[in-house]
Amino acid sequence: MELGYSFCPNDTFIFYALVHGKVPTPFPVTETLEDVETLNRWAFEGRLPLTKISYAAYGRLRERYVALRSGGALGRGVGPLLVARAPVDNLVDKRIAIPGTNTTAFMLLSLYGTGFFPVEMRYDRILPAVQSGQVDAGLIIHESRFTYPRYGLVKVLDLGEWWEAETGLPIPLGAILARRDLGEAAIRSLDWAVRSSLEYAYAHPEETLAYIKQYAQELEEEVIWAHIHTYVNEFSLDVGEEGERAVAELFRRAEARGLIAGSRLPNFLD
């Protein structure tokens, strides 16, 4: 079975054991690594049976996919950042680099404010584009959260802080989805396998490092572990009741703004 996830340390940490045969799986699993927006677009095609995806994209795909309880990215203090060369008073008429129109980062920025001009580019190209003046500001995710000061940039907005102040809930970023046509029994087995893979990584963190470095944008171990400790947490083991409420609130707000359509299907494997 093909599993898609990003190059980022949180994903390679979580899935190391699963794709290296360290934990039992219902099917042999092979990995396909791509940036999150590519995975989002593939999900609209139904290309992968099991895939990491932005919650914003999942809001449009609930008829085809269901979110596993394990392996996702939610939390506090983990939100996308808006950065620029100098402080920015408002978003109106600003050219803002975004990591994809289907990303949760872009959905959050759209819920926060309007009147800006999005410029879509791959997430790892945003910081250089802001530094060079190609755009007025950049919406950054992944390792860029830890490295933007190296580019001489300043934080304009922390969308995680905004979300938490607005809702009191953790911020939902990405989920692991299974295609509903796999059937409930297979999906439950895959959910258990993903959780087991993360538990293995927690028990053997140093063993995962070579695999993580094979794909990481930043190879400094300090950055790698900061990334993992930020994005991998109790919600990654199980989304939990609070995580479910956070996702439901994101979808409620997006539906109210016409960003996604409503669905009566459950968001998560129950």
PDB file of C-alpha atoms in Angstrom:
ATOM      1  CA  MET A   1       0.000   0.000   0.000  1.00  0.00           C
ATOM      2  CA  GLU A   2       1.301   3.439  -0.935  1.00  0.00           C
ATOM      3  CA  LEU A   3       1.503   6.052   1.822  1.00  0.00           C
ATOM      4  CA  GLY A   4       2.136   9.709   1.028  1.00  0.00           C
ATOM      5  CA  TYR A   5       3.687  12.171   3.450  1.00  0.00           C
ATOM      6  CA  SER A   6       5.952  15.203   3.447  1.00  0.00           C
ATOM      7  CA  PHE A   7       9.732  15.534   3.651  1.00  0.00           C
ATOM      8  CA  CYS A   8       9.400  17.213   7.052  1.00  0.00           C
ATOM      9  CA  PRO A   9      10.958  15.721  10.205  1.00  0.00           C
ATOM     10  CA  ASN A  10       7.644  15.269  11.996  1.00  0.00           C
ATOM     11  CA  ASP A  11       6.377  12.984   9.217  1.00  0.00           C
ATOM     12  CA  THR A  12       9.585  11.032   8.648  1.00  0.00           C
ATOM     13  CA  PHE A  13       9.880  10.568  12.429  1.00  0.00           C
ATOM     14  CA  ILE A  14       6.317   9.248  12.721  1.00  0.00           C
ATOM     15  CA  PHE A  15       6.458   6.913   9.726  1.00  0.00           C
ATOM     16  CA  TYR A  16      10.031   5.619   9.969  1.00  0.00           C
ATOM     17  CA  ALA A  17       9.042   2.365  11.685  1.00  0.00           C
ATOM     18  CA  LEU A  18       5.991   1.819   9.480  1.00  0.00           C
ATOM     19  CA  VAL A  19       7.904   1.943   6.177  1.00  0.00           C
ATOM     20  CA  HIS A  20      10.964   0.091   7.505  1.00  0.00           C
ATOM     21  CA  GLY A  21       9.075  -2.969   8.716  1.00  0.00           C
ATOM     22  CA  LYS A  22       9.605  -2.253  12.413  1.00  0.00           C
ATOM     23  CA  VAL A  23       5.931  -2.661  13.315  1.00  0.00           C
ATOM     24  CA  PRO A  24       3.230  -5.028  12.033  1.00  0.00           C
ATOM     25  CA  THR A  25       1.028  -3.678   9.247  1.00  0.00           C
ATOM     26  CA  PRO A  26      -2.070  -5.116   7.555  1.00  0.00           C
ATOM     27  CA  PHE A  27      -0.399  -4.554   4.162  1.00  0.00           C
ATOM     28  CA  PRO A  28       3.185  -3.886   3.061  1.00  0.00           C
ATOM     29  CA  VAL A  29       3.597  -0.094   3.051  1.00  0.00           C
ATOM     30  CA  THR A  30       5.763   1.898   0.650  1.00  0.00           C
ATOM     31  CA  GLU A  31       6.325   5.626   1.034  1.00  0.00           C
ATOM     32  CA  THR A  32       5.955   8.471  -1.447  1.00  0.00           C
ATOM     33  CA  LEU A  33       7.358  11.757  -0.176  1.00  0.00           C
ATOM     34  CA  GLU A  34       6.142  15.068  -1.582  1.00  0.00           C
ATOM     35  CA  ASP A  35       5.443  18.585  -0.386  1.00  0.00           C
ATOM     36  CA  VAL A  36       2.098  18.955   1.352  1.00  0.00           C
ATOM     37  CA  GLU A  37       0.381  20.903  -1.432  1.00  0.00           C
ATOM     38  CA  THR A  38       1.235  18.191  -3.961  1.00  0.00           C
ATOM     39  CA  LEU A  39      -0.253  15.614  -1.588  1.00  0.00           C
ATOM     40  CA  ASN A  40      -3.339  17.795  -1.216  1.00  0.00           C
ATOM     41  CA  ARG A  41      -3.824  17.907  -4.976  1.00  0.00           C
ATOM     42  CA  TRP A  42      -3.283  14.183  -5.350  1.00  0.00           C
ATOM     43  CA  ALA A  43      -5.959  13.574  -2.732  1.00  0.00           C
ATOM     44  CA  PHE A  44      -8.498  15.413  -4.889  1.00  0.00           C
ATOM     45  CA  GLU A  45      -7.697  12.790  -7.536  1.00  0.00           C
ATOM     46  CA  GLY A  46      -7.953   9.958  -4.977  1.00  0.00           C
ATOM     47  CA  ARG A  47      -4.492   8.854  -6.068  1.00  0.00           C
ATOM     48  CA  LEU A  48      -3.187   7.504  -2.752  1.00  0.00           C
ATOM     49  CA  PRO A  49      -5.088   5.134  -0.441  1.00  0.00           C
ATOM     50  CA  LEU A  50      -3.284   6.537   2.620  1.00  0.00           C
ATOM     51  CA  THR A  51      -1.920  10.067   2.753  1.00  0.00           C
ATOM     52  CA  LYS A  52      -0.929  13.074   4.839  1.00  0.00           C
ATOM     53  CA  ILE A  53      -3.052  16.078   3.947  1.00  0.00           C
ATOM     54  CA  SER A  54      -3.837  19.585   5.140  1.00  0.00           C
ATOM     55  CA  TYR A  55      -7.025  19.859   7.191  1.00  0.00           C
ATOM     56  CA  ALA A  56      -8.151  22.630   4.848  1.00  0.00           C
ATOM     57  CA  ALA A  57      -8.054  20.200   1.927  1.00  0.00           C
ATOM     58  CA  TYR A  58      -9.672  17.444   4.000  1.00  0.00           C
ATOM     59  CA  GLY A  59     -12.655  19.734   4.537  1.00  0.00           C
ATOM     60  CA  ARG A  60     -13.336  19.366   0.804  1.00  0.00           C
ATOM     61  CA  LEU A  61     -12.664  15.617   0.700  1.00  0.00           C
ATOM     62  CA  ARG A  62     -14.740  14.127   3.501  1.00  0.00           C
ATOM     63  CA  GLU A  63     -16.872  12.098   1.096  1.00  0.00           C
ATOM     64  CA  ARG A  64     -13.836  10.186  -0.189  1.00  0.00           C
ATOM     65  CA  TYR A  65     -11.505  10.020   2.827  1.00  0.00           C
ATOM     66  CA  VAL A  66     -11.692   9.624   6.610  1.00  0.00           C
ATOM     67  CA  ALA A  67      -9.063  10.899   9.043  1.00  0.00           C
ATOM     68  CA  LEU A  68      -7.162   8.410  11.171  1.00  0.00           C
ATOM     69  CA  ARG A  69      -6.949   9.143  14.853  1.00  0.00           C
ATOM     70  CA  SER A  70      -3.150   8.842  14.849  1.00  0.00           C
ATOM     71  CA  GLY A  71      -0.325  10.511  12.947  1.00  0.00           C
ATOM     72  CA  GLY A  72      -1.771  13.996  12.510  1.00  0.00           C
ATOM     73  CA  ALA A  73      -0.409  17.441  13.315  1.00  0.00           C
ATOM     74  CA  LEU A  74      -2.349  19.516  15.835  1.00  0.00           C
ATOM     75  CA  GLY A  75      -1.220  21.459  18.839  1.00  0.00           C
ATOM     76  CA  ARG A  76      -0.535  24.737  20.556  1.00  0.00           C
ATOM     77  CA  GLY A  77       2.274  27.058  19.553  1.00  0.00           C
ATOM     78  CA  VAL A  78       2.546  25.371  16.164  1.00  0.00           C
ATOM     79  CA  GLY A  79       0.721  27.777  13.861  1.00  0.00           C
ATOM     80  CA  PRO A  80       1.861  29.180  10.520  1.00  0.00           C
ATOM     81  CA  LEU A  81       3.716  32.481  10.671  1.00  0.00           C
ATOM     82  CA  LEU A  82       3.467  35.534   8.454  1.00  0.00           C
ATOM     83  CA  VAL A  83       6.924  37.091   8.027  1.00  0.00           C
ATOM     84  CA  ALA A  84       8.255  40.128   6.177  1.00  0.00           C
ATOM     85  CA  ARG A  85      11.365  42.263   5.812  1.00  0.00           C
ATOM     86  CA  ALA A  86       9.835  44.886   8.128  1.00  0.00           C
ATOM     87  CA  PRO A  87       6.658  45.180  10.224  1.00  0.00           C
ATOM     88  CA  VAL A  88       3.416  45.262   8.194  1.00  0.00           C
ATOM     89  CA  ASP A  89       0.363  47.173   9.441  1.00  0.00           C
ATOM     90  CA  ASN A  90      -2.305  45.242   7.504  1.00  0.00           C
ATOM     91  CA  LEU A  91      -2.730  42.704   4.721  1.00  0.00           C
ATOM     92  CA  VAL A  92      -4.641  44.858   2.248  1.00  0.00           C
ATOM     93  CA  ASP A  93      -3.032  45.001  -1.216  1.00  0.00           C
ATOM     94  CA  LYS A  94      -0.005  43.021  -0.023  1.00  0.00           C
ATOM     95  CA  ARG A  95       1.513  40.311  -2.220  1.00  0.00           C
ATOM     96  CA  ILE A  96       1.809  37.349   0.145  1.00  0.00           C
ATOM     97  CA  ALA A  97       3.614  34.132  -0.741  1.00  0.00           C
ATOM     98  CA  ILE A  98       1.585  31.125   0.348  1.00  0.00           C
ATOM     99  CA  PRO A  99       2.527  27.422   0.422  1.00  0.00           C
ATOM    100  CA  GLY A 100      -0.603  26.386  -1.517  1.00  0.00           C
ATOM    101  CA  THR A 101      -4.247  27.314  -1.820  1.00  0.00           C
ATOM    102  CA  ASN A 102      -5.283  23.999  -0.231  1.00  0.00           C
ATOM    103  CA  THR A 103      -3.113  24.336   2.867  1.00  0.00           C
ATOM    104  CA  THR A 104      -4.463  24.984   6.336  1.00  0.00           C
ATOM    105  CA  ALA A 105      -2.072  27.923   6.531  1.00  0.00           C
ATOM    106  CA  PHE A 106      -3.855  29.652   3.653  1.00  0.00           C
ATOM    107  CA  MET A 107      -7.290  28.823   5.070  1.00  0.00           C
ATOM    108  CA  LEU A 108      -6.297  30.372   8.408  1.00  0.00           C
ATOM    109  CA  LEU A 109      -4.953  33.505   6.722  1.00  0.00           C
ATOM    110  CA  SER A 110      -8.189  33.770   4.719  1.00  0.00           C
ATOM    111  CA  LEU A 111     -10.219  33.466   7.931  1.00  0.00           C
ATOM    112  CA  TYR A 112      -8.036  36.118   9.570  1.00  0.00           C
ATOM    113  CA  GLY A 113      -8.196  38.799   6.890  1.00  0.00           C
ATOM    114  CA  THR A 114      -8.933  39.672   3.262  1.00  0.00           C
ATOM    115  CA  GLY A 115      -7.769  42.076   0.580  1.00  0.00           C
ATOM    116  CA  PHE A 116      -4.326  40.547  -0.017  1.00  0.00           C
ATOM    117  CA  PHE A 117      -2.963  38.956  -3.186  1.00  0.00           C
ATOM    118  CA  PRO A 118      -1.783  35.351  -2.696  1.00  0.00           C
ATOM    119  CA  VAL A 119       1.278  34.218  -4.641  1.00  0.00           C
ATOM    120  CA  GLU A 120       1.493  30.441  -4.603  1.00  0.00           C
ATOM    121  CA  MET A 121       4.914  28.775  -4.347  1.00  0.00           C
ATOM    122  CA  ARG A 122       6.466  25.713  -2.741  1.00  0.00           C
ATOM    123  CA  TYR A 123       6.963  26.199   0.990  1.00  0.00           C
ATOM    124  CA  ASP A 124      10.783  26.055   0.874  1.00  0.00           C
ATOM    125  CA  ARG A 125      10.959  28.900  -1.665  1.00  0.00           C
ATOM    126  CA  ILE A 126       8.992  31.395   0.386  1.00  0.00           C
ATOM    127  CA  LEU A 127      11.747  32.762   2.634  1.00  0.00           C
ATOM    128  CA  PRO A 128      14.101  33.609  -0.256  1.00  0.00           C
ATOM    129  CA  ALA A 129      11.196  35.229  -2.120  1.00  0.00           C
ATOM    130  CA  VAL A 130      10.410  37.483   0.840  1.00  0.00           C
ATOM    131  CA  GLN A 131      14.074  38.282   1.418  1.00  0.00           C
ATOM    132  CA  SER A 132      14.572  39.302  -2.230  1.00  0.00           C
ATOM    133  CA  GLY A 133      11.474  41.527  -2.310  1.00  0.00           C
ATOM    134  CA  GLN A 134       9.648  39.345  -4.816  1.00  0.00           C
ATOM    135  CA  VAL A 135       6.679  39.488  -2.415  1.00  0.00           C
ATOM    136  CA  ASP A 136       5.701  41.737   0.490  1.00  0.00           C
ATOM    137  CA  ALA A 137       5.339  38.937   3.024  1.00  0.00           C
ATOM    138  CA  GLY A 138       5.392  35.169   3.287  1.00  0.00           C
ATOM    139  CA  LEU A 139       3.217  32.592   5.014  1.00  0.00           C
ATOM    140  CA  ILE A 140       5.641  29.990   6.351  1.00  0.00           C
ATOM    141  CA  ILE A 141       5.248  26.442   7.641  1.00  0.00           C
ATOM    142  CA  HIS A 142       7.445  23.483   8.619  1.00  0.00           C
ATOM    143  CA  GLU A 143      11.144  24.148   9.380  1.00  0.00           C
ATOM    144  CA  SER A 144      10.865  27.729   8.169  1.00  0.00           C
ATOM    145  CA  ARG A 145       9.300  28.559  11.525  1.00  0.00           C
ATOM    146  CA  PHE A 146      12.724  28.067  13.102  1.00  0.00           C
ATOM    147  CA  THR A 147      14.956  29.561  10.386  1.00  0.00           C
ATOM    148  CA  TYR A 148      13.299  32.774   9.137  1.00  0.00           C
ATOM    149  CA  PRO A 149      15.538  35.079  11.268  1.00  0.00           C
ATOM    150  CA  ARG A 150      18.520  33.884   9.213  1.00  0.00           C
ATOM    151  CA  TYR A 151      16.957  35.674   6.247  1.00  0.00           C
ATOM    152  CA  GLY A 152      16.738  38.953   8.137  1.00  0.00           C
ATOM    153  CA  LEU A 153      12.955  38.689   8.397  1.00  0.00           C
ATOM    154  CA  VAL A 154      10.581  39.565  11.215  1.00  0.00           C
ATOM    155  CA  LYS A 155       7.393  37.912  12.416  1.00  0.00           C
ATOM    156  CA  VAL A 156       4.285  39.894  11.492  1.00  0.00           C
ATOM    157  CA  LEU A 157       1.590  37.456  12.644  1.00  0.00           C
ATOM    158  CA  ASP A 158       1.382  34.110  14.399  1.00  0.00           C
ATOM    159  CA  LEU A 159      -1.805  32.482  13.133  1.00  0.00           C
ATOM    160  CA  GLY A 160      -1.581  29.839  15.843  1.00  0.00           C
ATOM    161  CA  GLU A 161      -1.697  32.487  18.558  1.00  0.00           C
ATOM    162  CA  TRP A 162      -4.615  34.155  16.770  1.00  0.00           C
ATOM    163  CA  TRP A 163      -6.520  30.869  16.472  1.00  0.00           C
ATOM    164  CA  GLU A 164      -5.940  29.897  20.097  1.00  0.00           C
ATOM    165  CA  ALA A 165      -7.048  33.337  21.319  1.00  0.00           C
ATOM    166  CA  GLU A 166     -10.179  33.161  19.139  1.00  0.00           C
ATOM    167  CA  THR A 167     -11.215  29.601  19.984  1.00  0.00           C
ATOM    168  CA  GLY A 168      -9.285  28.374  23.034  1.00  0.00           C
ATOM    169  CA  LEU A 169      -8.536  25.245  20.992  1.00  0.00           C
ATOM    170  CA  PRO A 170      -5.375  23.686  19.565  1.00  0.00           C
ATOM    171  CA  ILE A 171      -4.706  24.458  15.930  1.00  0.00           C
ATOM    172  CA  PRO A 172      -5.379  21.638  13.428  1.00  0.00           C
ATOM    173  CA  LEU A 173      -2.761  21.558  10.668  1.00  0.00           C
ATOM    174  CA  GLY A 174      -2.628  18.153   8.986  1.00  0.00           C
ATOM    175  CA  ALA A 175      -4.195  14.706   9.182  1.00  0.00           C
ATOM    176  CA  ILE A 176      -3.506  11.200   7.941  1.00  0.00           C
ATOM    177  CA  LEU A 177      -6.356  10.116   5.697  1.00  0.00           C
ATOM    178  CA  ALA A 178      -7.474   6.712   4.478  1.00  0.00           C
ATOM    179  CA  ARG A 179      -9.707   6.284   1.470  1.00  0.00           C
ATOM    180  CA  ARG A 180     -13.132   5.155   2.647  1.00  0.00           C
ATOM    181  CA  ASP A 181     -13.260   2.441  -0.020  1.00  0.00           C
ATOM    182  CA  LEU A 182     -10.562   0.499   1.873  1.00  0.00           C
ATOM    183  CA  GLY A 183     -13.243  -0.603   4.317  1.00  0.00           C
ATOM    184  CA  GLU A 184     -13.553  -0.125   8.050  1.00  0.00           C
ATOM    185  CA  ALA A 185     -11.504  -3.155   9.128  1.00  0.00           C
ATOM    186  CA  ALA A 186      -8.502  -2.201   6.992  1.00  0.00           C
ATOM    187  CA  ILE A 187      -8.688   1.432   8.074  1.00  0.00           C
ATOM    188  CA  ARG A 188      -8.735   0.472  11.755  1.00  0.00           C
ATOM    189  CA  SER A 189      -5.692  -1.750  11.240  1.00  0.00           C
ATOM    190  CA  LEU A 190      -3.854   1.070   9.487  1.00  0.00           C
ATOM    191  CA  ASP A 191      -4.689   3.481  12.293  1.00  0.00           C
ATOM    192  CA  TRP A 192      -3.232   1.036  14.812  1.00  0.00           C
ATOM    193  CA  ALA A 193      -0.118   0.617  12.638  1.00  0.00           C
ATOM    194  CA  VAL A 194       0.447   4.378  12.439  1.00  0.00           C
ATOM    195  CA  ARG A 195       0.150   4.715  16.207  1.00  0.00           C
ATOM    196  CA  SER A 196       2.548   1.789  16.689  1.00  0.00           C
ATOM    197  CA  SER A 197       5.040   3.449  14.329  1.00  0.00           C
ATOM    198  CA  LEU A 198       5.012   6.651  16.386  1.00  0.00           C
ATOM    199  CA  GLU A 199       5.370   4.718  19.633  1.00  0.00           C
ATOM    200  CA  TYR A 200       8.400   2.953  18.131  1.00  0.00           C
ATOM    201  CA  ALA A 201       9.933   6.311  17.174  1.00  0.00           C
ATOM    202  CA  TYR A 202       9.420   7.632  20.697  1.00  0.00           C
ATOM    203  CA  ALA A 203      11.183   4.549  22.050  1.00  0.00           C
ATOM    204  CA  HIS A 204      14.057   4.688  19.501  1.00  0.00           C
ATOM    205  CA  PRO A 205      14.456   8.355  18.488  1.00  0.00           C
ATOM    206  CA  GLU A 206      18.127   8.172  17.470  1.00  0.00           C
ATOM    207  CA  GLU A 207      17.385   5.266  15.129  1.00  0.00           C
ATOM    208  CA  THR A 208      15.119   7.526  13.057  1.00  0.00           C
ATOM    209  CA  LEU A 209      17.689  10.288  12.549  1.00  0.00           C
ATOM    210  CA  ALA A 210      19.450   9.049   9.393  1.00  0.00           C
ATOM    211  CA  TYR A 211      16.105   8.620   7.646  1.00  0.00           C
ATOM    212  CA  ILE A 212      14.960  12.058   8.767  1.00  0.00           C
ATOM    213  CA  LYS A 213      18.176  13.700   7.509  1.00  0.00           C
ATOM    214  CA  GLN A 214      17.762  11.999   4.147  1.00  0.00           C
ATOM    215  CA  TYR A 215      14.827  14.314   3.412  1.00  0.00           C
ATOM    216  CA  ALA A 216      15.017  17.268   5.816  1.00  0.00           C
ATOM    217  CA  GLN A 217      15.314  20.790   4.462  1.00  0.00           C
ATOM    218  CA  GLU A 218      17.510  21.734   7.420  1.00  0.00           C
ATOM    219  CA  LEU A 219      20.134  19.192   8.511  1.00  0.00           C
ATOM    220  CA  GLU A 220      21.094  20.749  11.836  1.00  0.00           C
ATOM    221  CA  GLU A 221      20.052  18.306  14.528  1.00  0.00           C
ATOM    222  CA  GLU A 222      18.965  21.147  16.809  1.00  0.00           C
ATOM    223  CA  VAL A 223      16.469  22.302  14.179  1.00  0.00           C
ATOM    224  CA  ILE A 224      15.335  18.746  13.440  1.00  0.00           C
ATOM    225  CA  TRP A 225      14.561  17.918  17.059  1.00  0.00           C
ATOM    226  CA  ALA A 226      12.967  21.326  17.672  1.00  0.00           C
ATOM    227  CA  HIS A 227      10.701  20.623  14.707  1.00  0.00           C
ATOM    228  CA  ILE A 228       9.762  17.165  15.987  1.00  0.00           C
ATOM    229  CA  HIS A 229       9.175  18.313  19.557  1.00  0.00           C
ATOM    230  CA  THR A 230       6.962  21.128  18.267  1.00  0.00           C
ATOM    231  CA  TYR A 231       4.778  19.206  15.832  1.00  0.00           C
ATOM    232  CA  VAL A 232       4.708  15.687  17.322  1.00  0.00           C
ATOM    233  CA  ASN A 233       2.720  15.542  20.556  1.00  0.00           C
ATOM    234  CA  GLU A 234      -0.168  13.820  22.322  1.00  0.00           C
ATOM    235  CA  PHE A 235      -2.510  14.745  19.459  1.00  0.00           C
ATOM    236  CA  SER A 236      -0.254  12.755  17.130  1.00  0.00           C
ATOM    237  CA  LEU A 237      -0.915   9.590  19.121  1.00  0.00           C
ATOM    238  CA  ASP A 238      -4.661  10.202  19.206  1.00  0.00           C
ATOM    239  CA  VAL A 239      -6.523  13.298  18.095  1.00  0.00           C
ATOM    240  CA  GLY A 240      -8.685  13.084  21.227  1.00  0.00           C
ATOM    241  CA  GLU A 241     -11.910  14.885  22.027  1.00  0.00           C
ATOM    242  CA  GLU A 242     -10.259  18.325  22.110  1.00  0.00           C
ATOM    243  CA  GLY A 243      -8.601  17.758  18.768  1.00  0.00           C
ATOM    244  CA  GLU A 244     -11.895  16.674  17.253  1.00  0.00           C
ATOM    245  CA  ARG A 245     -13.528  19.863  18.525  1.00  0.00           C
ATOM    246  CA  ALA A 246     -10.707  21.935  17.019  1.00  0.00           C
ATOM    247  CA  VAL A 247     -11.187  20.355  13.590  1.00  0.00           C
ATOM    248  CA  ALA A 248     -14.961  20.754  13.784  1.00  0.00           C
ATOM    249  CA  GLU A 249     -14.507  24.450  14.639  1.00  0.00           C
ATOM    250  CA  LEU A 250     -12.132  24.992  11.723  1.00  0.00           C
ATOM    251  CA  PHE A 251     -14.620  23.397   9.365  1.00  0.00           C
ATOM    252  CA  ARG A 252     -17.534  25.342  10.878  1.00  0.00           C
ATOM    253  CA  ARG A 253     -15.779  28.653  10.297  1.00  0.00           C
ATOM    254  CA  ALA A 254     -14.694  27.669   6.799  1.00  0.00           C
ATOM    255  CA  GLU A 255     -18.236  26.561   5.915  1.00  0.00           C
ATOM    256  CA  ALA A 256     -19.639  29.855   7.241  1.00  0.00           C
ATOM    257  CA  ARG A 257     -17.260  31.737   4.936  1.00  0.00           C
ATOM    258  CA  GLY A 258     -18.053  29.536   1.950  1.00  0.00           C
ATOM    259  CA  LEU A 259     -14.526  28.117   1.819  1.00  0.00           C
ATOM    260  CA  ILE A 260     -15.724  24.504   2.039  1.00  0.00           C
ATOM    261  CA  ALA A 261     -19.050  22.702   1.764  1.00  0.00           C
ATOM    262  CA  GLY A 262     -20.686  20.985   4.717  1.00  0.00           C
ATOM    263  CA  SER A 263     -20.694  17.224   5.276  1.00  0.00           C
ATOM    264  CA  ARG A 264     -22.684  14.890   7.519  1.00  0.00           C
ATOM    265  CA  LEU A 265     -19.998  12.208   7.516  1.00  0.00           C
ATOM    266  CA  PRO A 266     -17.834  11.818  10.647  1.00  0.00           C
ATOM    267  CA  ASN A 267     -14.493  13.548  10.363  1.00  0.00           C
ATOM    268  CA  PHE A 268     -12.565  10.804  12.176  1.00  0.00           C
ATOM    269  CA  LEU A 269     -12.442   7.068  12.505  1.00  0.00           C
ATOM    270  CA  ASP A 270     -14.519   6.447  15.621  1.00  0.00           C
TER     271      ASP A 270
END
